XYZ file of C-alpha atoms in Angstrom:
781
model
C -76.803 17.692 38.513
C -76.913 14.840 35.989
C -75.259 11.445 35.957
C -74.293 9.065 33.181
C -77.043 6.668 32.185
C -75.041 3.572 33.117
C -74.521 4.992 36.610
C -78.200 5.560 37.287
C -80.528 3.294 39.205
C -82.962 2.734 36.358
C -85.593 1.271 38.679
C -85.619 4.573 40.585
C -85.615 6.755 37.457
C -88.605 8.362 35.774
C -88.965 9.761 32.287
C -90.501 13.255 32.156
C -91.815 14.303 28.757
C -93.690 17.070 26.930
C -91.744 19.760 28.769
C -91.995 23.387 27.790
C -88.870 25.130 26.490
C -88.814 27.295 29.626
C -88.350 24.329 31.967
C -84.827 24.100 33.371
C -83.010 21.392 35.317
C -83.443 23.477 38.461
C -87.177 23.825 37.917
C -87.581 20.124 37.169
C -85.551 19.265 40.281
C -87.778 21.484 42.442
C -90.910 19.938 40.984
C -89.758 16.357 41.507
C -88.757 17.043 45.110
C -92.473 16.959 45.891
C -92.294 13.169 45.480
C -89.105 12.516 47.437
C -85.334 12.957 47.494
C -83.818 13.472 44.043
C -80.326 12.196 43.163
C -79.923 13.809 39.769
C -81.736 15.353 36.823
C -80.692 14.960 33.182
C -82.227 16.839 30.252
C -80.609 15.910 26.905
C -79.645 19.036 24.955
C -78.850 19.909 21.361
C -75.065 20.170 20.973
C -75.332 23.226 18.739
C -78.182 25.303 20.176
C -77.955 24.096 23.770
C -81.748 23.784 23.918
C -83.189 20.741 25.646
C -85.312 18.254 23.730
C -88.476 18.709 25.815
C -87.884 15.646 27.948
C -85.629 14.509 30.733
C -84.822 11.829 33.312
C -85.029 12.160 37.081
C -83.357 9.668 39.396
C -84.725 9.329 42.933
C -83.003 7.785 45.922
C -85.473 4.920 46.035
C -87.760 3.127 43.641
C -90.694 3.936 45.926
C -90.129 7.647 45.370
C -90.132 7.099 41.619
C -93.408 5.182 41.823
C -94.869 7.973 43.912
C -93.761 10.568 41.347
C -95.580 8.651 38.617
C -98.681 8.609 40.779
C -98.880 12.255 41.797
C -97.042 14.166 39.071
C -98.077 12.466 35.849
C -100.230 14.755 33.679
C -99.854 17.897 35.727
C -99.782 21.137 33.761
C -96.576 23.137 33.590
C -96.498 26.302 31.480
C -99.752 25.168 29.908
C -98.423 21.760 28.773
C -99.471 18.395 30.181
C -96.336 16.721 31.522
C -95.873 12.951 31.105
C -94.171 11.111 33.956
C -93.550 7.364 33.782
C -90.994 4.798 34.891
C -87.994 4.835 32.600
C -87.300 1.121 33.099
C -90.754 -0.261 32.346
C -91.483 -1.921 29.044
C -95.154 -1.066 28.976
C -95.964 -3.521 26.205
C -95.088 -6.374 28.552
C -97.544 -4.935 31.075
C -100.510 -4.976 28.701
C -102.326 -8.165 29.679
C -105.622 -7.222 28.063
C -107.272 -5.685 31.136
C -108.623 -2.891 28.979
C -111.793 -1.004 29.914
C -114.261 1.030 27.902
C -115.477 4.173 29.723
C -118.635 5.599 28.169
C -121.095 8.470 28.603
C -118.325 10.839 29.639
C -119.053 14.456 30.357
C -117.278 16.824 27.925
C -115.358 18.243 30.886
C -113.714 14.882 31.667
C -110.166 14.786 30.340
C -107.339 12.244 30.386
C -106.035 13.636 33.654
C -109.335 13.122 35.435
C -109.646 9.585 34.096
C -106.154 8.784 35.316
C -106.774 10.245 38.766
C -110.075 8.384 39.084
C -109.062 4.926 37.900
C -105.482 4.743 39.153
C -106.954 4.203 42.618
C -107.824 0.632 41.638
C -104.421 -0.492 40.375
C -101.561 0.159 38.003
C -102.476 1.879 34.745
C -100.324 0.705 31.837
C -100.647 3.720 29.549
C -102.098 7.182 29.771
C -105.899 6.884 29.505
C -107.200 7.732 26.056
C -110.285 9.820 25.320
C -111.531 9.631 21.756
C -111.718 13.119 20.264
C -112.883 14.806 17.091
C -109.778 15.215 14.897
C -110.708 18.781 13.961
C -112.217 20.322 17.095
C -110.433 18.046 19.612
C -113.740 17.844 21.493
C -114.421 14.644 23.420
C -116.637 12.077 21.714
C -117.890 10.985 25.119
C -115.948 7.756 25.578
C -112.436 6.558 26.282
C -110.239 3.640 27.351
C -108.183 2.694 30.406
C -105.723 -0.228 30.494
C -104.728 -1.876 33.791
C -101.821 -4.189 34.534
C -104.104 -6.813 36.077
C -107.644 -8.094 35.742
C -108.106 -7.785 39.488
C -107.701 -4.030 39.167
C -109.987 -3.870 36.127
C -112.680 -5.957 37.843
C -112.512 -3.707 40.880
C -112.836 -0.602 38.718
C -115.940 -2.017 37.009
C -117.483 -3.000 40.338
C -116.909 0.398 41.904
C -117.326 2.787 38.997
C -119.963 1.353 36.644
C -123.105 3.445 37.022
C -121.432 6.050 39.192
C -121.426 9.765 38.487
C -118.378 11.524 37.116
C -118.852 15.251 36.461
C -122.642 14.865 36.672
C -122.926 11.972 34.213
C -123.545 8.315 35.037
C -120.633 6.560 33.373
C -120.531 3.135 31.717
C -117.523 1.006 32.702
C -117.036 -2.382 31.043
C -114.407 -4.437 29.270
C -113.517 -3.057 25.851
C -113.957 -5.007 22.639
C -110.811 -6.620 21.270
C -109.380 -5.204 18.090
C -110.037 -7.240 14.934
C -112.451 -9.530 16.769
C -116.087 -10.362 16.271
C -117.725 -8.637 19.236
C -115.395 -10.351 21.703
C -114.525 -8.382 24.790
C -111.370 -8.428 26.851
C -111.474 -10.298 30.147
C -111.817 -13.836 28.862
C -110.637 -16.816 30.882
C -107.757 -17.363 28.462
C -106.502 -13.816 28.937
C -106.774 -14.131 32.693
C -104.722 -17.338 32.748
C -102.010 -15.756 30.614
C -101.991 -12.682 32.821
C -101.333 -14.787 35.917
C -98.082 -15.993 34.334
C -96.912 -12.482 33.435
C -94.142 -11.480 35.874
C -94.264 -7.864 34.742
C -96.685 -5.995 36.930
C -96.649 -2.480 38.226
C -96.186 -2.134 41.943
C -99.232 -0.778 43.705
C -98.722 2.949 43.764
C -101.640 4.268 45.704
C -100.656 6.598 48.486
C -102.030 4.124 51.002
C -99.572 1.492 49.768
C -96.761 4.002 49.952
C -97.523 4.704 53.578
C -97.710 1.041 54.492
C -94.623 0.059 52.511
C -92.493 2.749 54.072
C -94.021 2.473 57.553
C -95.050 6.096 57.447
C -98.681 5.595 58.471
C -97.899 7.308 61.750
C -97.027 10.462 59.814
C -100.644 10.925 58.786
C -102.265 13.816 60.589
C -104.521 12.757 63.406
C -108.266 13.282 62.938
C -109.561 16.734 63.580
C -113.026 17.394 62.198
C -113.583 15.907 58.770
C -114.653 17.759 55.692
C -115.992 14.439 54.429
C -117.270 12.272 57.227
C -118.292 9.119 55.402
C -119.213 7.516 52.118
C -122.369 5.459 52.181
C -123.562 3.150 49.422
C -127.232 2.958 48.501
C -128.448 1.195 45.387
C -124.986 1.120 43.890
C -124.491 4.853 44.228
C -122.084 6.383 46.690
C -123.001 9.448 48.680
C -120.544 11.874 50.253
C -121.601 13.196 53.615
C -120.002 16.516 54.579
C -119.049 17.047 58.189
C -118.485 20.108 60.317
C -115.154 21.495 59.161
C -112.032 20.573 57.211
C -109.464 18.049 58.360
C -106.995 15.399 57.310
C -106.945 11.730 58.264
C -107.103 8.176 57.023
C -110.688 7.241 57.747
C -112.210 3.744 57.808
C -115.730 4.046 56.436
C -117.957 1.835 58.580
C -118.780 -1.637 57.319
C -118.119 -0.874 53.663
C -114.390 -1.482 54.075
C -113.608 1.700 52.190
C -110.670 3.794 53.272
C -110.879 7.413 52.219
C -107.461 9.037 52.114
C -107.530 12.757 52.835
C -104.050 13.179 54.259
C -100.741 11.385 54.381
C -96.991 11.564 54.023
C -94.510 11.410 51.191
C -91.680 8.914 50.877
C -89.474 10.918 53.225
C -92.122 10.865 55.935
C -92.984 14.523 55.543
C -96.599 15.135 56.408
C -98.523 16.847 53.665
C -101.687 18.892 53.780
C -105.344 18.124 53.396
C -107.056 17.337 50.144
C -107.999 20.708 48.781
C -111.018 20.258 46.591
C -114.308 18.526 47.290
C -116.985 19.094 44.684
C -119.852 18.782 47.136
C -122.204 20.330 44.588
C -123.518 22.758 47.169
C -126.635 24.627 46.263
C -126.313 28.391 46.418
C -128.052 29.469 49.622
C -130.558 32.262 49.579
C -129.034 34.581 52.163
C -131.555 36.630 54.137
C -131.195 39.535 56.555
C -134.182 39.776 58.853
C -135.047 39.930 62.511
C -131.586 41.306 63.163
C -130.062 38.040 61.936
C -128.327 36.694 58.850
C -129.801 33.433 57.585
C -128.665 30.965 54.938
C -131.789 29.369 53.467
C -131.797 26.125 51.495
C -133.211 27.030 48.058
C -134.876 23.608 47.814
C -136.532 23.806 51.223
C -137.164 27.263 52.665
C -137.887 25.755 56.067
C -134.202 24.818 56.366
C -132.459 27.932 57.654
C -129.066 28.369 59.290
C -128.163 31.481 61.244
C -124.795 32.916 60.208
C -122.609 34.640 62.798
C -119.627 36.161 61.040
C -116.112 35.948 62.394
C -114.229 37.464 59.515
C -111.033 39.153 58.438
C -110.159 41.399 55.504
C -107.506 40.247 53.050
C -105.887 42.909 50.930
C -103.891 42.755 47.733
C -106.275 42.384 44.815
C -107.073 46.091 44.976
C -103.407 46.987 44.436
C -101.348 47.280 41.292
C -100.366 43.576 41.135
C -104.034 42.505 41.433
C -103.278 39.417 43.550
C -103.811 38.590 47.239
C -100.829 39.566 49.362
C -98.543 37.104 51.128
C -98.148 34.308 48.572
C -94.741 35.041 47.043
C -93.007 31.901 48.373
C -92.058 30.495 51.765
C -88.497 29.378 51.074
C -87.038 32.494 52.687
C -88.229 35.883 53.961
C -88.416 38.738 51.489
C -86.039 41.703 51.515
C -88.044 43.295 54.319
C -87.794 40.243 56.539
C -91.345 38.949 56.097
C -92.066 35.253 55.619
C -94.843 34.411 53.147
C -97.566 31.789 53.442
C -99.553 29.620 51.025
C -103.250 29.683 50.260
C -103.514 26.212 51.783
C -101.792 27.146 55.037
C -103.791 30.335 55.283
C -107.073 28.479 54.956
C -105.958 25.932 57.529
C -105.096 28.720 59.944
C -108.382 30.563 59.494
C -110.462 27.421 59.722
C -108.710 26.055 62.807
C -109.206 29.391 64.579
C -112.900 29.658 63.836
C -112.885 32.264 61.068
C -115.658 31.661 58.567
C -115.510 34.656 56.233
C -113.020 36.751 54.247
C -113.700 40.307 53.122
C -111.764 40.337 49.867
C -110.518 43.780 48.829
C -111.136 44.570 45.145
C -110.574 47.436 42.739
C -113.486 48.689 40.615
C -111.217 49.703 37.737
C -109.759 46.200 37.568
C -113.197 44.590 37.626
C -114.472 46.845 34.862
C -111.381 46.764 32.622
C -110.552 43.134 33.506
C -106.761 43.199 32.960
C -104.444 40.257 33.624
C -103.179 40.032 37.229
C -99.507 39.389 37.982
C -99.780 35.637 38.576
C -96.017 35.310 38.276
C -95.740 37.028 41.662
C -97.531 34.088 43.290
C -95.310 31.080 44.020
C -96.673 28.538 41.570
C -95.629 25.271 43.200
C -96.748 26.381 46.647
C -100.061 27.798 45.443
C -101.028 25.629 42.472
C -104.701 26.143 43.260
C -104.310 29.723 42.023
C -101.630 29.403 39.351
C -102.509 26.345 37.273
C -104.370 27.371 34.129
C -104.674 26.126 30.569
C -103.185 29.425 29.427
C -101.546 31.137 32.419
C -100.416 34.044 30.246
C -104.021 35.114 29.653
C -105.946 34.976 32.926
C -108.099 38.025 33.543
C -108.910 39.668 36.867
C -112.462 38.382 37.284
C -111.600 34.806 36.315
C -108.747 34.885 38.793
C -111.113 36.246 41.450
C -113.456 33.361 40.663
C -110.607 30.901 41.278
C -109.813 32.544 44.625
C -113.464 32.247 45.663
C -113.630 28.584 44.660
C -110.380 27.796 46.448
C -111.737 29.245 49.696
C -114.563 26.704 49.516
C -112.021 24.106 50.603
C -112.498 25.257 54.193
C -116.061 26.470 53.724
C -114.971 30.092 54.038
C -117.523 32.605 52.819
C -116.412 35.578 50.770
C -117.646 39.148 51.048
C -116.668 40.988 47.875
C -115.432 44.434 48.898
C -115.329 47.278 46.364
C -112.388 48.689 48.261
C -110.960 51.146 45.745
C -112.222 52.754 42.577
C -108.805 53.349 41.052
C -105.147 53.138 42.029
C -105.610 55.651 44.849
C -105.978 54.348 48.392
C -108.966 56.501 49.372
C -112.027 57.692 47.501
C -114.277 60.654 48.198
C -117.387 59.031 46.720
C -118.597 55.962 44.853
C -117.517 57.691 41.654
C -114.416 59.549 40.571
C -114.775 63.240 39.793
C -116.438 64.746 37.878
C -119.856 63.647 39.120
C -121.764 61.046 37.100
C -125.098 59.358 37.634
C -125.026 56.365 39.963
C -125.473 53.920 37.091
C -122.374 55.350 35.408
C -120.180 55.184 38.501
C -117.254 52.822 38.845
C -118.649 51.177 41.972
C -122.035 50.514 40.322
C -120.488 49.006 37.205
C -118.143 46.776 39.206
C -120.804 45.581 41.646
C -123.321 44.721 38.937
C -120.721 42.991 36.766
C -119.622 40.811 39.679
C -123.250 39.968 40.448
C -123.701 38.802 36.862
C -120.506 36.772 36.670
C -120.165 35.268 40.142
C -123.728 34.297 41.010
C -124.706 30.641 41.151
C -123.932 27.332 42.819
C -120.372 27.359 41.529
C -119.780 30.304 43.881
C -122.084 29.207 46.683
C -119.725 30.630 49.328
C -120.103 34.265 48.221
C -122.311 35.730 50.921
C -122.675 39.081 49.193
C -121.000 42.334 48.254
C -119.922 45.422 50.190
C -120.875 48.242 47.828
C -118.027 50.610 48.673
C -115.352 50.872 51.319
C -114.759 54.016 53.364
C -115.461 57.269 51.491
C -114.214 60.665 52.643
C -117.164 62.878 51.681
C -120.231 60.640 51.385
C -123.277 61.813 53.374
C -126.464 60.261 54.720
C -128.920 62.955 55.750
C -131.918 62.558 58.039
C -134.222 64.308 55.576
C -134.068 63.258 51.918
C -135.025 66.793 50.966
C -131.703 68.019 52.352
C -129.695 65.656 50.190
C -127.555 66.438 47.182
C -127.236 63.593 44.696
C -123.528 64.297 44.302
C -122.919 63.354 47.954
C -126.011 61.300 48.897
C -124.718 57.841 49.776
C -128.174 56.790 51.000
C -129.661 57.241 47.524
C -126.682 55.784 45.666
C -126.524 52.699 47.884
C -130.223 52.003 47.320
C -129.863 52.183 43.539
C -126.773 49.970 43.581
C -128.375 47.427 45.917
C -131.424 47.055 43.675
C -129.229 46.529 40.627
C -127.098 43.897 42.365
C -130.105 41.984 43.711
C -131.782 42.042 40.317
C -128.772 40.182 38.954
C -128.123 37.944 41.963
C -131.148 37.734 44.271
C -129.407 35.172 46.496
C -126.750 37.596 47.741
C -126.780 40.019 50.624
C -125.790 43.639 50.118
C -123.552 45.106 52.823
C -123.805 48.881 53.157
C -121.253 50.845 55.145
C -121.944 54.241 56.633
C -121.228 57.755 55.475
C -118.460 60.067 56.665
C -118.865 63.383 58.508
C -117.617 65.900 56.015
C -119.807 68.708 57.375
C -120.369 70.002 60.909
C -123.989 68.886 60.671
C -122.785 65.277 60.638
C -120.262 65.661 63.435
C -120.844 65.233 67.170
C -119.469 65.902 70.655
C -118.812 63.185 73.227
C -119.046 65.794 75.988
C -119.578 69.524 76.284
C -115.898 69.928 77.152
C -114.827 68.503 73.798
C -114.843 70.064 70.384
C -116.603 68.496 67.422
C -115.540 64.948 66.556
C -115.617 63.103 63.259
C -117.301 59.791 62.661
C -115.095 57.120 61.200
C -115.278 57.089 57.426
C -117.802 54.366 56.678
C -119.063 54.494 60.258
C -121.792 57.146 60.174
C -125.232 55.505 60.228
C -126.844 57.950 62.655
C -129.675 58.674 60.182
C -130.234 55.118 58.969
C -133.463 54.735 60.947
C -134.774 58.237 60.202
C -134.004 57.830 56.511
C -133.737 54.093 55.838
C -132.535 52.576 52.599
C -135.196 52.188 49.951
C -134.597 48.768 48.388
C -137.128 46.814 46.330
C -136.140 43.361 47.618
C -136.850 42.848 51.301
C -134.537 41.210 53.806
C -131.370 41.672 51.783
C -129.518 44.565 53.449
C -126.832 44.246 56.113
C -125.662 47.518 57.631
C -121.894 47.331 58.005
C -120.450 50.340 59.880
C -116.715 50.792 60.396
C -115.137 51.562 63.767
C -111.525 51.684 64.898
C -109.188 52.334 67.787
C -106.355 54.883 67.762
C -104.528 53.094 64.949
C -106.551 54.572 62.090
C -106.552 58.034 63.645
C -106.035 59.258 67.239
C -109.419 61.001 67.586
C -109.775 63.911 70.030
C -112.168 62.016 72.323
C -109.393 59.492 73.088
C -107.395 62.148 75.002
C -108.125 64.976 77.428
C -110.105 67.953 76.091
C -107.070 70.161 76.709
C -104.824 68.150 74.396
C -103.663 70.236 71.453
C -103.304 68.008 68.413
C -103.641 68.484 64.684
C -103.554 66.584 61.414
C -102.776 69.731 59.443
C -99.221 69.090 58.308
C -98.743 72.767 57.517
C -99.042 73.526 61.239
C -96.313 71.070 62.265
C -93.469 73.527 61.776
C -95.185 76.267 63.766
C -95.669 73.829 66.639
C -91.956 72.924 66.594
C -92.731 69.255 66.191
C -89.518 68.033 64.618
C -88.256 64.675 65.816
C -85.505 64.620 68.393
C -82.189 62.863 67.889
C -82.460 59.082 68.279
C -86.236 58.928 68.302
C -87.898 56.462 65.976
C -90.996 57.374 64.051
C -91.508 54.077 62.196
C -91.551 51.071 64.547
C -92.869 47.528 64.679
C -93.455 45.110 67.525
C -91.701 41.760 67.238
C -92.981 39.435 69.950
C -93.909 42.467 72.014
C -90.554 44.243 71.603
C -90.498 47.621 69.856
C -87.994 47.643 66.992
C -87.260 49.924 64.076
C -89.419 48.822 61.173
C -87.865 47.224 58.109
C -91.035 47.854 56.144
C -90.844 51.631 56.060
C -93.734 53.942 56.891
C -95.653 56.779 55.364
C -95.176 60.165 56.998
C -97.128 60.655 60.193
C -99.968 63.149 59.779
C -100.842 63.532 63.464
C -98.954 65.677 65.947
C -99.609 67.352 69.291
C -97.968 70.285 71.013
C -99.172 68.597 74.189
C -101.545 65.771 75.017
C -102.593 63.551 77.871
C -104.441 60.261 77.989
C -107.687 59.960 79.857
C -108.221 56.875 81.987
C -109.246 53.644 80.315
C -112.752 53.729 81.904
C -113.170 57.290 80.594
C -111.912 56.197 77.183
C -114.493 53.419 77.019
C -117.251 55.742 78.221
C -116.406 58.172 75.431
C -116.301 55.361 72.908
C -119.751 54.144 73.924
C -120.976 57.649 73.122
C -119.205 57.450 69.762
C -121.044 54.248 68.869
C -124.405 55.621 70.012
C -123.881 58.728 67.901
C -122.873 56.614 64.909
C -125.632 54.007 65.088
C -128.515 55.631 66.925
C -131.079 53.016 67.867
C -130.043 50.527 65.167
C -128.673 47.898 67.576
C -131.916 47.774 69.553
C -134.794 48.698 67.269
C -133.893 47.649 63.741
C -134.891 44.532 61.861
C -131.768 45.007 59.742
C -128.759 43.047 61.022
C -125.523 44.792 61.918
C -122.023 43.549 61.118
C -118.885 45.578 61.745
C -117.706 45.944 58.157
C -114.202 46.795 59.374
C -112.728 47.242 62.830
C -109.099 47.565 63.819
C -106.491 48.726 66.265
C -103.112 47.759 67.701
C -103.555 45.171 70.436
C -101.065 44.468 73.211
C -99.603 45.552 76.517
C -97.611 48.407 74.972
C -100.882 49.960 73.759
C -103.216 49.789 76.769
C -105.747 52.351 75.552
C -105.900 50.980 72.010
C -106.229 47.493 73.429
C -109.165 48.553 75.595
C -110.974 50.130 72.636
C -110.281 47.168 70.372
C -111.521 44.798 73.083
C -114.710 46.883 73.247
C -115.158 46.576 69.477
C -114.596 42.827 69.618
C -117.328 42.542 72.237
C -119.582 44.763 70.137
C -119.075 42.500 67.121
C -119.927 39.530 69.318
C -123.172 41.245 70.392
C -124.381 41.751 66.807
C -123.960 39.446 63.789
C -120.182 39.632 63.812
C -117.456 41.635 62.161
C -114.386 41.719 59.930
C -111.043 42.576 61.513
C -108.949 44.816 59.290
C -106.704 43.262 58.240
C -105.003 39.939 57.804
C -102.075 41.763 56.186
C -99.161 42.366 58.593
C -97.979 45.457 56.705
C -101.161 47.436 57.428
C -100.064 50.868 58.658
C -101.422 52.063 61.988
C -100.741 54.880 64.452
C -99.538 54.157 67.937
C -101.425 55.823 70.763
C -98.440 58.023 71.646
C -95.794 60.224 70.138
C -92.157 59.221 70.351
C -91.639 60.666 73.846
C -95.181 60.099 75.138
C -95.803 63.800 75.771
C -95.747 65.770 72.533
C -94.645 65.612 68.930
C -95.441 63.537 65.900
C -97.288 60.307 66.562
C -95.372 57.141 65.757
C -96.433 54.838 62.930
C -96.350 51.049 63.026
C -97.577 48.047 61.052
C -100.195 45.784 62.511
C -102.452 43.033 61.232
C -103.704 39.680 62.381
C -100.340 38.282 61.256
C -96.987 39.437 62.615
C -94.775 41.695 60.524
C -92.137 38.955 60.361
C -94.395 36.223 59.027
C -97.705 35.616 57.303
C -97.727 32.304 59.160
C -97.421 33.665 62.712
C -100.395 35.510 64.207
C -100.320 38.135 66.898
C -101.275 35.621 69.548
C -102.878 38.038 72.009
C -105.125 39.509 69.319
C -106.019 36.051 68.034
C -107.037 35.007 71.526
C -109.158 38.132 71.977
C -110.942 37.514 68.674
C -112.077 34.136 69.975
C -114.874 36.010 71.748
C -116.644 36.558 68.426
C -119.048 33.658 67.758
C -118.580 31.770 64.514
C -121.125 29.491 62.907
C -120.518 26.822 60.318
C -121.418 27.740 56.768
C -123.904 25.185 55.419
C -123.333 23.257 52.221
C -126.894 22.521 51.185
C -126.983 19.546 48.866
C -123.525 18.231 49.663
C -124.894 15.086 51.280
C -126.904 14.329 48.155
C -123.917 14.195 45.820
C -123.891 10.884 43.939
C -120.283 10.094 43.214
C -117.955 7.199 43.816
C -115.205 9.653 44.524
C -114.703 13.344 44.090
C -111.465 13.800 42.214
C -109.360 16.925 42.320
C -109.691 17.830 38.683
C -107.098 20.558 38.466
C -103.580 19.235 38.194
C -102.612 21.885 40.706
C -103.776 19.698 43.522
C -101.226 17.036 42.664
C -98.301 19.339 43.471
C -96.486 20.091 46.703
C -97.193 16.660 48.129
C -100.963 17.070 47.989
C -102.686 13.911 46.857
C -105.683 13.790 44.577
C -108.877 12.736 46.299
C -109.177 8.984 45.917
C -111.154 6.051 47.322
C -109.209 2.936 48.248
C -110.721 -0.477 48.872
C -108.938 -2.652 51.408
């Protein structure tokens, strides 16, 4: 892996310093591959202990790759330490021509990394920028220094950056005073003449130069729709103008001559992704629910209102034991079950390009309330640096990690609906509390919802549209007459108390309220006199919501979010003939002689439409029939219309409260004609109201098929089905994706983004320098 020093191409070699003890040659090799092809890696080691000396040398195939590594990888954080990357062959003292700048009035949040990312756009920086700090507290004193390799670069930096805003402060940029001089600044004519004779000068190492020098401009992604449309200059202050949706391109900015790089290619010509962080300083909208619509209102001008139509999807994982979103374990190869992972960047690109504008993020109340540390090590760090780069990655708690997920989803203007999905480790809950009964204010759901409203409310989290108070509960009730209610089961009362508490803490949010269940016969229904009693979907029963509406102090803040599903969640009796004899009582299976026959498969998946034995494994099927028969698809849809009328009453027609399907699902495709018909109906229903959230993005979501193994009797087969295929988090079920296009999707407004005064918005986290993603930079040409 390493080569002798005399054999190396020193011009193509970089020094990498301040490495943590845990860094290995393999890890360093993988990191440096983000800049181009690596020839060898050498980390000097102690001859006795074998431990490396916290630095190493990396030789690239070309000098251009080495320059690029210095540009994009210097000062990233690795295991909590800021890594130094610089050319091994440069004598930096010979590069110091006196083009030294003083940077004043710095915000305390500005660090050396941000200074480097900001000012390296204007030319070669000789040494790591220096911020003057208190020797005891290490706090910034509010000023620092940057040294360029040429006065042309320094002059350009002064022209472009003096008086501009960096982290909300108007910075001072001017030539620094010379040491041991009497108020004489750098930049004199004598210094400039000497600098012209200095042959030692860093090569331009902006990404734009790299593209031009290597003739890789054609590798830049073609324009789609820009996240930042233009930069205008007014009175010496630059203004970023946000456009419709995210994209990647090299964009010429009108007559200003500014090129804004938001996409490109590395030295090998490999196209890399979009810039992933734009601090547009969006104001937190005041979300309203009135007139059957959801509105995002500009807090600075209430007359500016944008209707929000939700095309959303649920994303599971944070409610489970690892406490992280599923699907991010690394894309190098499929896991042991044959499933390819994705990255947070690719996932956002996919959702954005297909019109999704909201994610219902599954959470666990216990984790919110106890705030343990999630298993960040299970997320591939280099592929998902947005989520894994922290000052102290060993001590990141659940809510802070959730905050990072929310902020990351702003990159594609995706709203987030916080979903109190579970109370504990168990997959289903009977109520909003765990037994024994406690008052609403002592319940796990109440504590989690109010804590999140306190911690995640404000402009920093402008894309949180609201909170779903509790996912499907097995025994919650919503009676027509409050006098008939029991506080131990009364979801109507509990939801009202929780909603008031949330809105008191975050009045800008919406509160999504799902329906009750049908635990008693009084809350069940019949689709026809020939059928027995049927159950509402858990979370779907809002039949009494108009007779006994929620009592909430703040008006126009409630969204009713019923759940509805096709056969996949449970093959309900109204989906088959009245004579069908089916049960979910496992104890009756043996008496019905429902054992599987030789060669029949209970657990199956569909790979490109072909039924195959699942590699994921399935839970035991809990549905079986001694005999059953499908009704026709028109009859199925007629029955389902009755189901929705029973569940919602006159809400769709006569309520001022908007409706959103909080969760809808099913298995879509030609092998499931009846499920497909029902799911298509639900998609159209979501399109007729304010939208809906498909459950789920996750390809390992377990679902029933609409038939038993032989299509006549026996135990119903189990499959896995989500928006993504079971083989890959990067490949959608294309037919479902196409069907979901019928749900309207509106752009989420960023109020205030076009008023941001900034010469450039820099990706502050070092994470955004990894994996070939360039920091946001302005180039003058």
